[in-house]
Amino acid sequence: MEKSRSRHALLLCLVFLTMLTPTMESHLRHDYYRNICPNVESIVRNAVARKLQQTFVTAPATLRMFFHDCFVRGCDASVMLVSPKGNDERHSSIDLSLAGDGFDTVVKAKAAVDNDPQCRNKVSCADILAMAARDVISMSGGPYYKVELGRLDGKISTRASVRHRLPLPEFKLDALKAMFASHGLSQTDMVALSGGHTIGFSHCKTVQRRVFNFRNSNKDKTVNPNYARSLRKQCPIHVDPRVAISLDPTTPQIFDNVYFKNLQRGMGLLSSDQILYTDHRSRPTVDLFASNKTAFEEAFVAAITKLGRVGVKKGKHGEIRRDCNFIN
Ligand code: HEM
Ligand SMILES: *[C@@H]1O[C@H](CO)[C@@H](O)[C@H](O)[C@H]1NC(C)=O
């Protein structure tokens, strides 16, 4: 009797704790805006489609921006904030290479949403970015999935907060794993999300180290020799620093699993791409995604859904920004 009562108390206590603990997915919902702005998904999708018609860069730019936003202070559109003195995330060295079309996509979608009186100032920039990322993926041939919604926009963005929070292209598997694990993402999630490099570009600077013999740096032996030759041609030593080349040289504008097939042939553009195949611990996952597009798509959707839950703001920690570039 005594024993069962204390067990009962323990159970109640656990239930209570579970309710109080802010689990990552606690309040995000697919139908968050059902009564607030019922057409939000189609409004965003139309705005994204219009922007994508103007330039394909819309797709990779928006996807990368979502990733960078979530890894720095959580998915709270802090990446979009503009501070008058330039002390904001987008002025950090790594985010300076975010393509402007990603920002523009969210600004345009936000304007379209706010054009509907029922929706005005009721949909967060963080949620618009999450929806836009999903839309560019599916519009480029990738999977369509339901996006969890209900994020608030953050009120803080600093250049310093980007430091050590985003992976570098020189990272080896352990460093990549550790950084993703710090956000609750597994090695499989990390490999699947790296599949985001199936679209978009990298500037030449990042590539040259791998294919030229510079002092103190040996050429990377994991690069396919023909691919290395092509990279030296596309990115000669004195190339204009603005020149960018495709991350997926085979199908650069299609969100598919060819990125993983490229890795099997030594055609990963970044060292952090190729390492996923070189390291025996992640190679089986690369092989699986290369041979089975459905397996990749399912893993990608699971992983980007988890990514979308990272550091989500609620209550006094956030707001619905009126202008995505400034706090209210
Ligand atoms: C695994 C660790 C990762 C590293 C080290 C990494 C690094 C990079 C680098 C160096 C670039 C080229 C930037 C430039 O030169 O302009 C890039 C581009 C890109 N990354 Fe990643 N990334 C990683 C993961 C991800 C993830 C998880 C996603 C999204 C799911 C993503 C999406 C993109 C996209 C779409 C581009 C192309 C951007 C454009 O064309 O504007 N990356 N990444
Ligand atoms: C591919 O992956 C999917 C999803 O995991 C699975 O259901 C299917 O059986 C796999 N196909 C093959 C040919 O292995």
Coordinates of N, CA and C in Angstrom, one line a residue, residues 26-111:
S26 N 7.7 21.2 -27.9 CA 6.5 21.4 -27.0 C 5.3 22.0 -27.7
H27 N 5.5 23.2 -28.3 CA 4.3 23.9 -28.7 C 4.3 24.1 -30.2
L28 N 5.2 23.6 -31.0 CA 5.1 23.8 -32.4 C 4.0 22.8 -33.0
R29 N 3.2 23.3 -33.9 CA 2.1 22.5 -34.5 C 2.0 22.8 -36.0
H30 N 1.5 21.8 -36.7 CA 1.3 21.9 -38.1 C 0.2 23.0 -38.4
D31 N -0.8 23.0 -37.5 CA -2.0 23.9 -37.8 C -2.0 25.1 -37.0
Y32 N -0.8 25.6 -36.6 CA -0.7 26.7 -35.6 C -1.5 27.9 -36.1
Y33 N -1.5 28.2 -37.4 CA -2.2 29.4 -37.9 C -3.6 29.2 -38.5
R34 N -4.1 28.0 -38.2 CA -5.4 27.6 -38.8 C -6.5 28.7 -38.6
N35 N -6.6 29.2 -37.3 CA -7.6 30.3 -37.1 C -7.0 31.7 -37.1
I36 N -5.7 31.8 -37.2 CA -5.0 33.1 -37.2 C -4.9 33.6 -38.6
C37 N -4.4 32.8 -39.5 CA -4.1 33.2 -40.9 C -4.2 31.9 -41.7
P38 N -5.5 31.5 -42.0 CA -5.7 30.2 -42.6 C -5.0 29.9 -43.9
N39 N -4.7 31.0 -44.7 CA -4.1 30.8 -46.0 C -2.6 31.0 -46.0
V40 N -2.0 31.1 -44.8 CA -0.6 31.4 -44.8 C 0.3 30.6 -45.7
E41 N 0.0 29.3 -45.7 CA 0.9 28.4 -46.5 C 0.9 28.7 -47.9
S42 N -0.3 29.0 -48.5 CA -0.4 29.3 -49.9 C 0.1 30.7 -50.2
I43 N -0.1 31.6 -49.3 CA 0.4 32.9 -49.5 C 2.0 32.9 -49.6
V44 N 2.6 32.2 -48.7 CA 4.0 32.1 -48.7 C 4.5 31.3 -49.9
R45 N 3.8 30.2 -50.2 CA 4.3 29.4 -51.4 C 4.2 30.2 -52.7
N46 N 3.1 31.0 -52.9 CA 3.1 31.8 -54.1 C 4.2 32.9 -54.2
A47 N 4.5 33.5 -53.0 CA 5.5 34.5 -53.0 C 6.9 33.8 -53.3
V48 N 7.1 32.7 -52.8 CA 8.4 32.0 -53.0 C 8.5 31.5 -54.5
A49 N 7.4 31.1 -55.0 CA 7.4 30.6 -56.4 C 7.7 31.8 -57.4
R50 N 7.1 32.9 -57.1 CA 7.4 34.1 -57.9 C 8.9 34.5 -57.8
K51 N 9.4 34.5 -56.6 CA 10.8 34.8 -56.5 C 11.8 33.8 -57.1
L52 N 11.4 32.5 -57.0 CA 12.2 31.4 -57.6 C 12.2 31.5 -59.1
Q53 N 11.1 32.0 -59.7 CA 11.0 32.2 -61.2 C 12.0 33.2 -61.6
Q54 N 12.3 34.2 -60.7 CA 13.2 35.3 -61.1 C 14.7 34.8 -61.1
T55 N 15.0 34.0 -60.0 CA 16.3 33.5 -59.9 C 16.4 32.2 -59.1
F56 N 17.1 31.2 -59.7 CA 17.2 29.9 -59.0 C 17.9 30.1 -57.6
V57 N 18.8 31.0 -57.5 CA 19.6 31.2 -56.2 C 18.7 31.3 -55.0
T58 N 17.4 31.7 -55.3 CA 16.4 31.7 -54.2 C 16.4 30.4 -53.4
A59 N 16.5 29.3 -54.1 CA 16.4 28.0 -53.5 C 17.6 27.7 -52.5
P60 N 18.8 27.7 -53.0 CA 19.9 27.4 -52.1 C 20.0 28.5 -51.0
A61 N 19.8 29.7 -51.4 CA 20.0 30.8 -50.5 C 19.0 30.7 -49.3
T62 N 17.8 30.4 -49.6 CA 16.8 30.3 -48.5 C 17.1 29.1 -47.6
L63 N 17.5 27.9 -48.2 CA 17.7 26.7 -47.4 C 18.9 27.0 -46.5
R64 N 20.0 27.5 -47.0 CA 21.2 27.7 -46.2 C 20.9 28.7 -45.1
M65 N 20.1 29.8 -45.4 CA 19.8 30.8 -44.4 C 19.0 30.1 -43.2
F66 N 18.1 29.2 -43.5 CA 17.3 28.5 -42.5 C 18.3 27.8 -41.6
F67 N 19.2 27.0 -42.2 CA 20.2 26.3 -41.4 C 21.0 27.2 -40.5
H68 N 21.5 28.3 -41.1 CA 22.4 29.2 -40.3 C 21.6 29.9 -39.2
D69 N 20.3 30.2 -39.5 CA 19.5 30.8 -38.4 C 19.3 29.8 -37.3
C70 N 18.9 28.6 -37.5 CA 18.6 27.6 -36.5 C 19.9 27.3 -35.6
F71 N 21.0 27.3 -36.2 CA 22.2 26.9 -35.4 C 22.7 28.1 -34.6
V72 N 22.3 29.3 -34.9 CA 22.8 30.4 -34.1 C 21.5 31.0 -33.4
R73 N 21.5 30.8 -32.0 CA 20.4 31.3 -31.2 C 19.0 30.7 -31.5
G74 N 19.0 29.6 -32.2 CA 17.7 28.9 -32.5 C 17.0 29.5 -33.7
C75 N 16.0 28.8 -34.2 CA 15.2 29.2 -35.4 C 14.3 30.3 -35.0
D76 N 14.9 31.5 -35.0 CA 14.2 32.7 -34.5 C 14.4 33.9 -35.5
A77 N 14.8 33.6 -36.7 CA 15.0 34.7 -37.7 C 16.0 35.8 -37.2
S78 N 16.8 35.4 -36.2 CA 17.9 36.4 -35.7 C 18.9 36.7 -36.8
V79 N 19.0 35.8 -37.8 CA 19.9 36.0 -38.9 C 19.5 37.2 -39.8
M80 N 18.2 37.5 -39.7 CA 17.7 38.6 -40.5 C 17.9 40.0 -39.9
L81 N 18.1 40.1 -38.6 CA 18.1 41.4 -37.9 C 19.3 42.2 -38.4
V82 N 19.0 43.5 -38.6 CA 20.0 44.4 -39.1 C 20.3 45.4 -38.0
S83 N 21.6 45.5 -37.5 CA 21.9 46.5 -36.5 C 22.6 47.6 -37.2
P84 N 22.3 48.9 -36.7 CA 22.9 50.0 -37.5 C 24.4 50.0 -37.5
K85 N 25.1 49.4 -36.5 CA 26.6 49.4 -36.5 C 27.1 48.1 -37.1
G86 N 26.3 47.3 -37.6 CA 26.7 46.1 -38.2 C 27.1 45.0 -37.3
N87 N 26.7 45.1 -36.0 CA 27.0 44.1 -35.0 C 25.8 43.1 -35.0
D88 N 25.7 42.3 -36.1 CA 24.6 41.4 -36.2 C 25.1 40.1 -37.0
E89 N 24.3 39.1 -36.9 CA 24.8 37.8 -37.5 C 25.2 37.9 -38.9
R90 N 24.4 38.6 -39.7 CA 24.7 38.6 -41.1 C 26.0 39.3 -41.5
H91 N 26.6 40.1 -40.5 CA 27.9 40.7 -40.8 C 29.1 39.8 -40.2
S92 N 28.8 38.7 -39.7 CA 29.9 37.8 -39.3 C 30.5 37.2 -40.6
S93 N 31.8 36.9 -40.5 CA 32.5 36.5 -41.7 C 31.8 35.4 -42.5
I94 N 31.3 34.4 -41.7 CA 30.7 33.3 -42.4 C 29.3 33.6 -43.0
D95 N 28.5 34.5 -42.4 CA 27.2 34.8 -42.9 C 27.3 35.9 -44.0
L96 N 28.4 36.5 -44.2 CA 28.5 37.5 -45.3 C 28.4 36.7 -46.6
S97 N 28.6 35.4 -46.6 CA 28.4 34.7 -47.9 C 27.0 34.2 -48.1
L98 N 26.1 34.5 -47.1 CA 24.7 34.1 -47.4 C 24.2 35.0 -48.6
A99 N 23.6 34.3 -49.5 CA 23.1 35.1 -50.7 C 21.9 36.0 -50.3
G100 N 21.9 37.2 -50.8 CA 20.9 38.1 -50.5 C 19.5 37.6 -50.9
D101 N 19.4 36.8 -51.9 CA 18.1 36.3 -52.3 C 17.3 35.5 -51.2
G102 N 18.0 35.0 -50.3 CA 17.3 34.3 -49.2 C 16.6 35.3 -48.3
F103 N 17.3 36.4 -47.9 CA 16.7 37.4 -47.2 C 15.5 38.0 -47.9
D104 N 15.7 38.3 -49.2 CA 14.7 38.9 -50.0 C 13.4 38.0 -50.1
T105 N 13.6 36.7 -50.2 CA 12.5 35.8 -50.2 C 11.6 35.9 -49.0
V106 N 12.2 36.0 -47.8 CA 11.4 36.1 -46.6 C 10.7 37.5 -46.5
V107 N 11.5 38.5 -46.9 CA 10.9 39.8 -46.9 C 9.7 39.9 -47.8
K108 N 9.8 39.3 -49.0 CA 8.7 39.3 -50.0 C 7.5 38.5 -49.5
A109 N 7.8 37.3 -48.9 CA 6.7 36.5 -48.4 C 6.0 37.2 -47.2
K110 N 6.8 37.8 -46.4 CA 6.2 38.5 -45.2 C 5.3 39.7 -45.7
A111 N 5.7 40.4 -46.7 CA 4.9 41.4 -47.3 C 3.6 40.9 -47.8

